[in-house]
mmCIF file of C-alpha atoms in Angstrom:
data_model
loop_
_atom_site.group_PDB
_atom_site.id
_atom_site.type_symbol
_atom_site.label_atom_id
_atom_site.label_comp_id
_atom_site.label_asym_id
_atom_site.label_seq_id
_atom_site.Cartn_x
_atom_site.Cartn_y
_atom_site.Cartn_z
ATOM 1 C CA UNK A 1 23.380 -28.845 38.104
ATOM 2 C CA UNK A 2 20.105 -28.219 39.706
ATOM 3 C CA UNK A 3 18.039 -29.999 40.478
ATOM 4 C CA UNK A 4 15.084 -27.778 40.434
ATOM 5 C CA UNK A 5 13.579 -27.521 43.781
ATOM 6 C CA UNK A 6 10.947 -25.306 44.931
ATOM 7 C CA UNK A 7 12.281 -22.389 46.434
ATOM 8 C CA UNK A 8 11.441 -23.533 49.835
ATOM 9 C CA UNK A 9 13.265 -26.463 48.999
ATOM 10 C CA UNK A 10 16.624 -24.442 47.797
ATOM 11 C CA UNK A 11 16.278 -22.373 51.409
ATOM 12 C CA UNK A 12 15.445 -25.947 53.420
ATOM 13 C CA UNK A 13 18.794 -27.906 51.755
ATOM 14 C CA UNK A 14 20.572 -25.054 53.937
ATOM 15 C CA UNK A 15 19.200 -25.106 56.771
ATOM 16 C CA UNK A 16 20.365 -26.806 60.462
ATOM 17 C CA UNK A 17 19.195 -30.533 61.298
ATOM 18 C CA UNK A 18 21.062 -29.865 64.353
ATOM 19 C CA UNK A 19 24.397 -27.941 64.861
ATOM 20 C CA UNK A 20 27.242 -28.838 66.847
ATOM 21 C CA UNK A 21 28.760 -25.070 66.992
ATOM 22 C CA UNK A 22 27.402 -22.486 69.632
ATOM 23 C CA UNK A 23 28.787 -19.633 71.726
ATOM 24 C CA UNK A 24 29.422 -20.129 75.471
ATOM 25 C CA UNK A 25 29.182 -17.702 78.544
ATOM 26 C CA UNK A 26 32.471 -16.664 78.525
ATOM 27 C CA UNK A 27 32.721 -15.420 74.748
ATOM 28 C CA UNK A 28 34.663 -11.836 74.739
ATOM 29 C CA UNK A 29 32.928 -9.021 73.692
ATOM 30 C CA UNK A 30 32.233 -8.023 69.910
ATOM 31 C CA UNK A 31 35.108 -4.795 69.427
ATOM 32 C CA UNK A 32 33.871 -1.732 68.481
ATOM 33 C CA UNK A 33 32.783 -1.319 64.652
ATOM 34 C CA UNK A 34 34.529 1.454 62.544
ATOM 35 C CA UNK A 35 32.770 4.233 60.945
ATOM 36 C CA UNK A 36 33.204 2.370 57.495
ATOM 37 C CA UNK A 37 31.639 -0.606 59.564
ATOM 38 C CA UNK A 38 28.620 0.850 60.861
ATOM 39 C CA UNK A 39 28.256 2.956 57.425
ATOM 40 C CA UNK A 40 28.107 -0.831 55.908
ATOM 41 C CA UNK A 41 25.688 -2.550 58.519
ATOM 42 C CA UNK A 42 23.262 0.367 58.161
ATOM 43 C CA UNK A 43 23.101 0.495 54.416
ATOM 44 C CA UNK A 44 22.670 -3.534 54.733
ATOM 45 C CA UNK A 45 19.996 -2.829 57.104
ATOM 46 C CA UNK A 46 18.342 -0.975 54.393
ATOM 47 C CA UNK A 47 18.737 -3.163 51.784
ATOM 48 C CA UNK A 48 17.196 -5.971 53.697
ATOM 49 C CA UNK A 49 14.229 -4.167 54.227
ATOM 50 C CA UNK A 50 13.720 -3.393 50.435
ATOM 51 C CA UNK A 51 14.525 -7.396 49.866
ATOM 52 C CA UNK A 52 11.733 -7.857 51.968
ATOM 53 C CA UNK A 53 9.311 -5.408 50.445
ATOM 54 C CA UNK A 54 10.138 -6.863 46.983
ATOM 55 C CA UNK A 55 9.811 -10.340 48.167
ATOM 56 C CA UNK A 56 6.299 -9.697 49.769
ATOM 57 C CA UNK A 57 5.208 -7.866 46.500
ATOM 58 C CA UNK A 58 6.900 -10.859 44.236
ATOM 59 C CA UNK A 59 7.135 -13.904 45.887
ATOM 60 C CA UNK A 60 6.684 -16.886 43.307
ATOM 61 C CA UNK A 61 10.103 -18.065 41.729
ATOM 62 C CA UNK A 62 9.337 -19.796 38.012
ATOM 63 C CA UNK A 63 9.890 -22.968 38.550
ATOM 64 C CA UNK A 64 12.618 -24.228 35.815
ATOM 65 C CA UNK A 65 11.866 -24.225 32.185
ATOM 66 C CA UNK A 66 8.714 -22.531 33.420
ATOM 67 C CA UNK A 67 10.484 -18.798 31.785
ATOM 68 C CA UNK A 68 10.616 -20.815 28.554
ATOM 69 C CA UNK A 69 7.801 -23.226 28.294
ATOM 70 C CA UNK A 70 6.116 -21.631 25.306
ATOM 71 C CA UNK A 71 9.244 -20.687 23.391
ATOM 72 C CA UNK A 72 11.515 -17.696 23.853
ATOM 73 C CA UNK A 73 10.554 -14.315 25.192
ATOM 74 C CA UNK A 74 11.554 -10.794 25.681
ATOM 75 C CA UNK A 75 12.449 -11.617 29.150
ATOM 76 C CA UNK A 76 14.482 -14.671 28.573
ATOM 77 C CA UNK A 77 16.618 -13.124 25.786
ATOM 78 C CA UNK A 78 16.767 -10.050 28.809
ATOM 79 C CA UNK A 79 18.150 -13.085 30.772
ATOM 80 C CA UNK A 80 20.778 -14.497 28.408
ATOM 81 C CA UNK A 81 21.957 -10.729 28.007
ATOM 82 C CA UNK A 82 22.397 -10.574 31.379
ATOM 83 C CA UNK A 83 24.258 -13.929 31.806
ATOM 84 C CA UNK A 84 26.467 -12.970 28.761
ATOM 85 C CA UNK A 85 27.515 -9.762 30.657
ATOM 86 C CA UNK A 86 28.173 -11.825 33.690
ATOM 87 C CA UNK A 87 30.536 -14.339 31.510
ATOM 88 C CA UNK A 88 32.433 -11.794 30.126
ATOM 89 C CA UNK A 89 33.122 -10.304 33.535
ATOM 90 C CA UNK A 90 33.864 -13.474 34.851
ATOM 91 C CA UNK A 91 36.933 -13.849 31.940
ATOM 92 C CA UNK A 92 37.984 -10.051 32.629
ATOM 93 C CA UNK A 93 38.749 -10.939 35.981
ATOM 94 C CA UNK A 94 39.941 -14.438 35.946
ATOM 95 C CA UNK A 95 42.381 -14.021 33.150
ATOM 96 C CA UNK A 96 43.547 -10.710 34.233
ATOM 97 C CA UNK A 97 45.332 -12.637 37.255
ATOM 98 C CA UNK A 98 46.585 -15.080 34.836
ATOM 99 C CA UNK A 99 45.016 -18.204 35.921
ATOM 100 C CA UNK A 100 43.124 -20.262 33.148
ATOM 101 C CA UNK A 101 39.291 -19.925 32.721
ATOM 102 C CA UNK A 102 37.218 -23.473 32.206
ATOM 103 C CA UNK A 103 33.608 -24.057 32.086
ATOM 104 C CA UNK A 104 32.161 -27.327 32.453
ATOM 105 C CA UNK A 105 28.500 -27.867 31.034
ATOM 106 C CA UNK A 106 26.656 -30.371 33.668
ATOM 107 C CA UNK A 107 23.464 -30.814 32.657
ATOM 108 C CA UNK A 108 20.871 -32.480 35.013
ATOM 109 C CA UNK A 109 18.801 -33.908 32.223
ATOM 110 C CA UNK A 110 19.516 -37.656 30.882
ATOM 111 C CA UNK A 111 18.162 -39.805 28.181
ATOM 112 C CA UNK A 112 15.254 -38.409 25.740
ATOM 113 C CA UNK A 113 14.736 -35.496 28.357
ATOM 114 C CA UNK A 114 18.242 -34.205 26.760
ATOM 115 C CA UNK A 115 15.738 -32.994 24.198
ATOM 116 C CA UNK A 116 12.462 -32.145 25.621
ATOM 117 C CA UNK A 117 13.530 -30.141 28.122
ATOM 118 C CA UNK A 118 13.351 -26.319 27.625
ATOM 119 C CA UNK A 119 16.465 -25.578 29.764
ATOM 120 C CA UNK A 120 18.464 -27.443 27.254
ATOM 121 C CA UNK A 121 16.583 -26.930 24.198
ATOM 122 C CA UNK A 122 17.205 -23.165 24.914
ATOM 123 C CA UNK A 123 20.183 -22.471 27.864
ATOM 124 C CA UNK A 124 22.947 -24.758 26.821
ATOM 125 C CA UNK A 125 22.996 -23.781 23.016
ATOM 126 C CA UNK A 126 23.059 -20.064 24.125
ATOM 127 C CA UNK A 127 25.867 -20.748 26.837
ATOM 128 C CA UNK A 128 27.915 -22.560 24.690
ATOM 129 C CA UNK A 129 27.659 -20.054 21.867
ATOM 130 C CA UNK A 130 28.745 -17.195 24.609
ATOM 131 C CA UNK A 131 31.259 -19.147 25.455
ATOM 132 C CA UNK A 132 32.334 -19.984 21.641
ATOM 133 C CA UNK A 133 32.387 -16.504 21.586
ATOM 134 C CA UNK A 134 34.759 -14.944 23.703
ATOM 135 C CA UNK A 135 37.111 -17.910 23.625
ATOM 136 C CA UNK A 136 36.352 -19.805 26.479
ATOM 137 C CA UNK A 137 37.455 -23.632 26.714
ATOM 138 C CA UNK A 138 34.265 -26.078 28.004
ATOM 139 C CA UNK A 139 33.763 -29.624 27.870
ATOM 140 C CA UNK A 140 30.323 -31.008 27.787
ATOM 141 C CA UNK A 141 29.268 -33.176 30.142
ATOM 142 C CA UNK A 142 25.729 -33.847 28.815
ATOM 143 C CA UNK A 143 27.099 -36.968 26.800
ATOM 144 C CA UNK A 144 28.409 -38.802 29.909
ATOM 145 C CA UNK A 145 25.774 -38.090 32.136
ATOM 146 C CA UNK A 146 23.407 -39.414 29.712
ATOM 147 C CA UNK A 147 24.843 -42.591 29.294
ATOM 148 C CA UNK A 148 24.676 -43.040 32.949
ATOM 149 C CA UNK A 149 21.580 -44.675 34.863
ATOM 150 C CA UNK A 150 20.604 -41.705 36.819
ATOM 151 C CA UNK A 151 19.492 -43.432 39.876
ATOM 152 C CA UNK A 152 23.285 -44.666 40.347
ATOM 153 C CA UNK A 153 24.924 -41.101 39.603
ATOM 154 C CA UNK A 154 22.138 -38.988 41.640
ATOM 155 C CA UNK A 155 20.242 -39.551 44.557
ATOM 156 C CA UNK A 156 16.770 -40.007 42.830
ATOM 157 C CA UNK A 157 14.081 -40.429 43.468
ATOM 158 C CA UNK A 158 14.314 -38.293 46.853
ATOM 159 C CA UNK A 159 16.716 -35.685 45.462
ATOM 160 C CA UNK A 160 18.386 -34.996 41.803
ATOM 161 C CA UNK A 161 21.315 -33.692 43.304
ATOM 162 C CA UNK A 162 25.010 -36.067 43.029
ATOM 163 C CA UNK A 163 25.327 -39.478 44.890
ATOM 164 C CA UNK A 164 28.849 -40.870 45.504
ATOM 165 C CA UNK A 165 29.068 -42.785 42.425
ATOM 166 C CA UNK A 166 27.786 -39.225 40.485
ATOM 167 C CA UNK A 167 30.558 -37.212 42.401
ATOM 168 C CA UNK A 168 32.912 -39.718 41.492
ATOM 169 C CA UNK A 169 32.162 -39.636 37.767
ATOM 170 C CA UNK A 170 32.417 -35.793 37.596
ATOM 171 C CA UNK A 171 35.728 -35.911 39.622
ATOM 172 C CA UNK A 172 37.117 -38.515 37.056
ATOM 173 C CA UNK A 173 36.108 -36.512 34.232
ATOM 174 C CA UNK A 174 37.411 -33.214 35.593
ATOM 175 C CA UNK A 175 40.820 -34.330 36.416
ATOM 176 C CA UNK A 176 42.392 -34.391 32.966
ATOM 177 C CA UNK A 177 41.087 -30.652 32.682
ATOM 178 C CA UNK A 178 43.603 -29.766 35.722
ATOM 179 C CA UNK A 179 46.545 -31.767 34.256
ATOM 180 C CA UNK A 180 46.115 -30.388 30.941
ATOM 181 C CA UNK A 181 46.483 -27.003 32.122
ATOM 182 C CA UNK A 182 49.309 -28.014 34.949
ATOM 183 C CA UNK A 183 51.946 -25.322 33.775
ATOM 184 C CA UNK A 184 49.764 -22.463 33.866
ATOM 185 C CA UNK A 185 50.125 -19.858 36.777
ATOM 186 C CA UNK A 186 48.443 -17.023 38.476
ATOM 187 C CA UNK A 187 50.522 -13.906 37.921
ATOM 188 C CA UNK A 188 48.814 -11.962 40.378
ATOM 189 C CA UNK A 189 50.155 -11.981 44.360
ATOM 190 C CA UNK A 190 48.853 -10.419 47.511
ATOM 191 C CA UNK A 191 50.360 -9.161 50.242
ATOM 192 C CA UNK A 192 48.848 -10.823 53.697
ATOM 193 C CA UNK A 193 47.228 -7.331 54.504
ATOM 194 C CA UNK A 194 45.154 -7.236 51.820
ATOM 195 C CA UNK A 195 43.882 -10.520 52.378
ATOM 196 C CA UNK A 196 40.314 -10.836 53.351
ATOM 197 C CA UNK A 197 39.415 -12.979 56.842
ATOM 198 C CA UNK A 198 37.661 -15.492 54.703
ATOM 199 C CA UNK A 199 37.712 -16.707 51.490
ATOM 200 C CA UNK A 200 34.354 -18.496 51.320
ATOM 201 C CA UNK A 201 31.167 -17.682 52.706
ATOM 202 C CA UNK A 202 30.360 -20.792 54.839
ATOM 203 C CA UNK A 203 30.550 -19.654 58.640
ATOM 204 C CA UNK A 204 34.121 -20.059 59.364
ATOM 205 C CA UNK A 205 34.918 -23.275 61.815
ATOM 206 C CA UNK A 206 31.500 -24.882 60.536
ATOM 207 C CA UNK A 207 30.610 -27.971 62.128
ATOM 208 C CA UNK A 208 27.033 -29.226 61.790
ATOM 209 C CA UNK A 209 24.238 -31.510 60.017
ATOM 210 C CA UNK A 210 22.081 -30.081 57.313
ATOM 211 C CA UNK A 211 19.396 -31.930 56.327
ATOM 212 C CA UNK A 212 17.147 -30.460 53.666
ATOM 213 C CA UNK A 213 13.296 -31.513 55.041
ATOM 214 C CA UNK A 214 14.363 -34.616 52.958
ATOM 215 C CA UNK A 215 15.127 -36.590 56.105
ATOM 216 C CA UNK A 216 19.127 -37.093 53.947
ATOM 217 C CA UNK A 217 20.978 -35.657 56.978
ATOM 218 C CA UNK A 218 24.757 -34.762 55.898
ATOM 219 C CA UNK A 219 27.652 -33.005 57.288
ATOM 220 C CA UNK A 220 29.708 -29.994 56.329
ATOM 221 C CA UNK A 221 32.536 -28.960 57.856
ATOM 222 C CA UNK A 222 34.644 -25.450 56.479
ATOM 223 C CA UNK A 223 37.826 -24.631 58.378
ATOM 224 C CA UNK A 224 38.230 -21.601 59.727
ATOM 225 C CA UNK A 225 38.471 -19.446 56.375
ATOM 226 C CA UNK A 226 34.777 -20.191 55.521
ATOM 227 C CA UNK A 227 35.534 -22.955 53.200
ATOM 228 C CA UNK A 228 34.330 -26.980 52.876
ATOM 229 C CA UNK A 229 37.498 -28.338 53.188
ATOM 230 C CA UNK A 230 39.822 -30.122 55.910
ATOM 231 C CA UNK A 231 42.342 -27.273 56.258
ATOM 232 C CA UNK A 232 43.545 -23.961 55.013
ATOM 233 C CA UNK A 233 44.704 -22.149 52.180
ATOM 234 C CA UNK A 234 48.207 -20.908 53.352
ATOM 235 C CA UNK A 235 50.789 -18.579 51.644
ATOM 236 C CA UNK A 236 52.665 -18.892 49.566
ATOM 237 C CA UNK A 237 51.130 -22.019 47.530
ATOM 238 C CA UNK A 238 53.208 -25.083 47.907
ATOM 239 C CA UNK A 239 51.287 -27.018 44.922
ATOM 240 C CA UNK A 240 49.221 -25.585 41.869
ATOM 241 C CA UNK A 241 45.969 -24.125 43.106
ATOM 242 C CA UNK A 242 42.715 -25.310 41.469
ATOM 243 C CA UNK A 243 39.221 -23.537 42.170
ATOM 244 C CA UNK A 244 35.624 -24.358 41.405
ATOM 245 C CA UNK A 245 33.196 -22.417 41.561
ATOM 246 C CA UNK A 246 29.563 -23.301 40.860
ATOM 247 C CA UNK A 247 25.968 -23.864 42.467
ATOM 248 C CA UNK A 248 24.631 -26.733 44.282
ATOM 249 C CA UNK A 249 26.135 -29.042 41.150
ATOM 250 C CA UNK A 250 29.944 -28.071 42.791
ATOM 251 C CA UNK A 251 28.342 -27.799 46.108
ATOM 252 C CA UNK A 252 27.210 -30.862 46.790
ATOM 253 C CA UNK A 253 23.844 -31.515 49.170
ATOM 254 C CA UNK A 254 23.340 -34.450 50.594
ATOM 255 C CA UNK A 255 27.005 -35.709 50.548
ATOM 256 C CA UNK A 256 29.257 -35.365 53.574
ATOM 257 C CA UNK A 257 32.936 -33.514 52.786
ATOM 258 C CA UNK A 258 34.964 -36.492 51.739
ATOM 259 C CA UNK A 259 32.456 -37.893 49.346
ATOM 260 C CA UNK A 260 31.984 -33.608 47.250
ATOM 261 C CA UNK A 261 33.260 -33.699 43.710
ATOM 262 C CA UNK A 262 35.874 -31.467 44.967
ATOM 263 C CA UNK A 263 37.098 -34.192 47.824
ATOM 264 C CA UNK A 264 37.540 -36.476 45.393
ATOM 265 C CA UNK A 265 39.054 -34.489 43.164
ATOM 266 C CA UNK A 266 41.760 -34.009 45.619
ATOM 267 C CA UNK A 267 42.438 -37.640 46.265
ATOM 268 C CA UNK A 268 42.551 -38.235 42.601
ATOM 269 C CA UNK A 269 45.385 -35.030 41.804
ATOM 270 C CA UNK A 270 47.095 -35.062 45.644
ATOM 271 C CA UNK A 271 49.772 -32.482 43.721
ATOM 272 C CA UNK A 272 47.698 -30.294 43.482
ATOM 273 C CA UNK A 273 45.123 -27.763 46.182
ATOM 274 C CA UNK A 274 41.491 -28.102 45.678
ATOM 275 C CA UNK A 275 39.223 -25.255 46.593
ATOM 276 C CA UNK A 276 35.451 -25.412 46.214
ATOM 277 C CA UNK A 277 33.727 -22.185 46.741
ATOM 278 C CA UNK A 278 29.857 -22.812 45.667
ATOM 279 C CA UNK A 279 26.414 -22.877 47.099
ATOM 280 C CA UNK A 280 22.767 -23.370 46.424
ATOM 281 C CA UNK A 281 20.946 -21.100 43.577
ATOM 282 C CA UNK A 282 23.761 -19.271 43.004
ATOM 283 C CA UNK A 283 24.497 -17.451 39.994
ATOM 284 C CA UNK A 284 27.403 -15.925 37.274
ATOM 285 C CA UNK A 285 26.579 -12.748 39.237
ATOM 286 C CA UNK A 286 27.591 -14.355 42.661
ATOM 287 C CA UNK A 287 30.751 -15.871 40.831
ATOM 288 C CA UNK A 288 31.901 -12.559 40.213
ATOM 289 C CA UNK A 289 31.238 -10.828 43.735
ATOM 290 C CA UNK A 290 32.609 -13.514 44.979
ATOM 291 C CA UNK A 291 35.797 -13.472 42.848
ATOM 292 C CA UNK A 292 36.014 -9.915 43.827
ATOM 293 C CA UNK A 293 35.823 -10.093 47.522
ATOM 294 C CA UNK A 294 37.302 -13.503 48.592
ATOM 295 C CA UNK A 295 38.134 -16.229 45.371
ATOM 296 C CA UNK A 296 40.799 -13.739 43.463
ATOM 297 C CA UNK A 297 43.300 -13.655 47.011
ATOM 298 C CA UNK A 298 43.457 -17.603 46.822
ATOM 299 C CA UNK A 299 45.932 -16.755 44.177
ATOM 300 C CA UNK A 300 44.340 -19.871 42.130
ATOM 301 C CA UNK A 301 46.105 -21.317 38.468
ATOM 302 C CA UNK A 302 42.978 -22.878 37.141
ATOM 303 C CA UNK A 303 39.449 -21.721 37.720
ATOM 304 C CA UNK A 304 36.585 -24.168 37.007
ATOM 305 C CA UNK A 305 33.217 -22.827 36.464
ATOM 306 C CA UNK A 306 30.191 -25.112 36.612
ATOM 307 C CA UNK A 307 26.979 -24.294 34.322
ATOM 308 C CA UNK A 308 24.199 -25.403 33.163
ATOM 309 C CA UNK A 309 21.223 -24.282 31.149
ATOM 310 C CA UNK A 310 19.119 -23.384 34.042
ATOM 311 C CA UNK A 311 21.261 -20.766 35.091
ATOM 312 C CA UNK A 312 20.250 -18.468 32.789
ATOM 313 C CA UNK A 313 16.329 -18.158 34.362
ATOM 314 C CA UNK A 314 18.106 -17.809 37.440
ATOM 315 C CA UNK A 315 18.884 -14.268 36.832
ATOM 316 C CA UNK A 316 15.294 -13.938 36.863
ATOM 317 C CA UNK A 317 14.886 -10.995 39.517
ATOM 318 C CA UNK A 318 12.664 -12.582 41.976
ATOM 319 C CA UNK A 319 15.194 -15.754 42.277
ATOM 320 C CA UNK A 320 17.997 -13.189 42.621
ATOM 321 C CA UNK A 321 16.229 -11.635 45.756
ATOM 322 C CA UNK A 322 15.798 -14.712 47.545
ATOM 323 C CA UNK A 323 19.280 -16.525 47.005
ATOM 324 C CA UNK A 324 22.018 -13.872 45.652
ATOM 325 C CA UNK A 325 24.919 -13.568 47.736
ATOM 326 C CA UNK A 326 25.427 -9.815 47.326
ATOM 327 C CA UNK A 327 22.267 -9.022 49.470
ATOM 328 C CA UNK A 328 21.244 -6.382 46.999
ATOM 329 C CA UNK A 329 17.540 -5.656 46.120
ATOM 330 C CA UNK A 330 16.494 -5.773 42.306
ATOM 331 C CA UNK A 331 13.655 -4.586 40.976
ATOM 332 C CA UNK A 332 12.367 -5.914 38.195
ATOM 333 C CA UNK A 333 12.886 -4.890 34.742
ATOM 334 C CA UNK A 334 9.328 -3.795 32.348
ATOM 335 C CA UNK A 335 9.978 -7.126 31.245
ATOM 336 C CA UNK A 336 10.249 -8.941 34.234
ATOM 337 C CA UNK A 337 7.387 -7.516 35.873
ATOM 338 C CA UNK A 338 5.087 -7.752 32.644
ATOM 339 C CA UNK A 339 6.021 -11.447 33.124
ATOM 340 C CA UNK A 340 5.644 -12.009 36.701
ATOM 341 C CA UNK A 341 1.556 -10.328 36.394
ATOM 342 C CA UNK A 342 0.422 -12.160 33.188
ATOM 343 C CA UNK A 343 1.962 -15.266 34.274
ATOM 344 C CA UNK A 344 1.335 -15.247 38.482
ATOM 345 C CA UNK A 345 -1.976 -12.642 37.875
ATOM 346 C CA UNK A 346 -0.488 -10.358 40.632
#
């Protein structure tokens, strides 16, 4: 679910109200990077430069539905190409460890904006199609949300994102999905040395405020493997391991830890290990580098993806450069750009 916030406002729900985490004087000193290491930080280095440069050049994000207001277009079905590709890399790698692959559609929209709005109209019919597709099992939210007053299940009007009662409904409603599939096991194990140090990308040990410029202070806490949760993900598993991955929807602003979708979720199913690994803006793309270099050592049984029909314009290449988790520049496709100058006159 997004709620579709300027892009200042996607960068603000991250930042520090205050933090309660800071080095001290007696910190030991940083060891010495390997060759691969400083190989690495270099070629970052010069990634983050050409981020910047694109940025500066391109630095309006559509605003959602905005891609689509007028109907379909060669960039959008560039988009849903892209998206598609990301899906089907998404069930390549999920189902190749032997864990079961779930989406779950959570659309923002409620009532008679189910069918005005162009995110809907166009995203959700495409996604589910994709998904129809390659054999994918989702359930629809859309239905439940809509028969919900939104001002109870989100925290408008100051934010669209989940209030208690919302993360409560979702939790409810994603619970039979885990039982449903409780027999069904990851196949693939990993020896402690190929672990990586983290398996989430929230500073490990996290302990702080965020706030949002929305004056709706709330507090996340990830233990020390870079995850929002209370403790961490041992070896081997001593209950079935459940993962969701998804954008702010899964995330959560605005809600401390034991009121997320995924904190409930875990008082609701105590037999079981929830793991939520998701974060503002991001995308299928992020789900997959992320799978690759943390999410697939969890060793999880059922992985949860949450979507919804903006996700598609996310791909978009100017909200990839701002909010993608891989740090990578993209340049924008003939298409792109054509869109970005007739629509921003740049």
């Amino acid at each position: 679910m997004r709620s579709k916030l300027i892009l200042t406002g996607l960068l603000l729900a991250s930042a520090p109200f205050f933090n309660s985490c800071g080095g001290g004087a007696g910190d030991k000193p940083a060891p010495a990077m390997s060759a691969k290491e400083v190989a690495q930080e270099k070629q970052s280095e010069i990634d983050q430069k050409k981020i910047d440069e694109l940025n500066h050049l391109y630095s309006r994000v559509p605003d959602e539905g905005k891609l689509i207001e007028n109907g379909e277009n060669d960039v959008y079905r560039e988009l849903k190409q892209r998206y598609k590709d990301g899906v089907i890399q998404l069930k390549k790698n999920v189902e190749g460890t032997g864990a079961k692959l779930v989406f779950v559609l959570i659309a923002a929209e409620v009532g008679k904006s189910l069918n005005t709005s162009p995110t809907v109209k166009y995203g959700i019919p495409f996604i589910k199609s994709t998904l129809d597709e390659l054999g994918i099992e989702y359930i629809d939210f859309a239905p439940i949300i809509a028969s919900k007053d939104i001002k109870e299940i989100s925290q408008v009007p100051k934010d669209g994102h989940w209030s208690k009662k919302g993360a409560i409904l979702i939790a409810e409603h994603i619970a039979p999905i885990v039982k449903k599939y409780a027999t069904v096991s990851c196949t693939s194990t990993f020896k402690d040395t190929e672990r990586p140090e983290t398996y989430g990308d929230l500073p490990p040990n996290d302990d702080e405020v965020l706030d949002g410029g929305k004056n709706m202070p709330y507090h996340v806490k990830a233990n020390s493997q870079g995850v929002r949760m209370d403790h961490d993900i041992t070896f081997p598993k001593k209950k079935k391991r459940v993962l969701l991955m998804g954008d702010s929807g899964f995330f959560c602003p605005f809600l401390d830890n034991e009121f997320t979708i995924s904190a409930v979720l875990q008082q609701q199913l105590p037999d079981f290990e929830i793991i939520t690994d998701a974060a503002i803006g991001w995308t299928i793309e992020d789900y997959n580098t992320l799978w690759n270099d943390k999410t697939k050592y969890t060793e999880s049984d059922i992985v949860i993806v949450g979507a919804n029909g903006g996700d598609i314009e996310d791909l978009y290449f100017t909200h990839r450069n701002h909010l993608s988790r891989s740090h990578k520049p993209f340049s924008p496709s003939p298409a792109e750009e054509k869109y970005y100058k007739d629509t921003y006159k740049q």
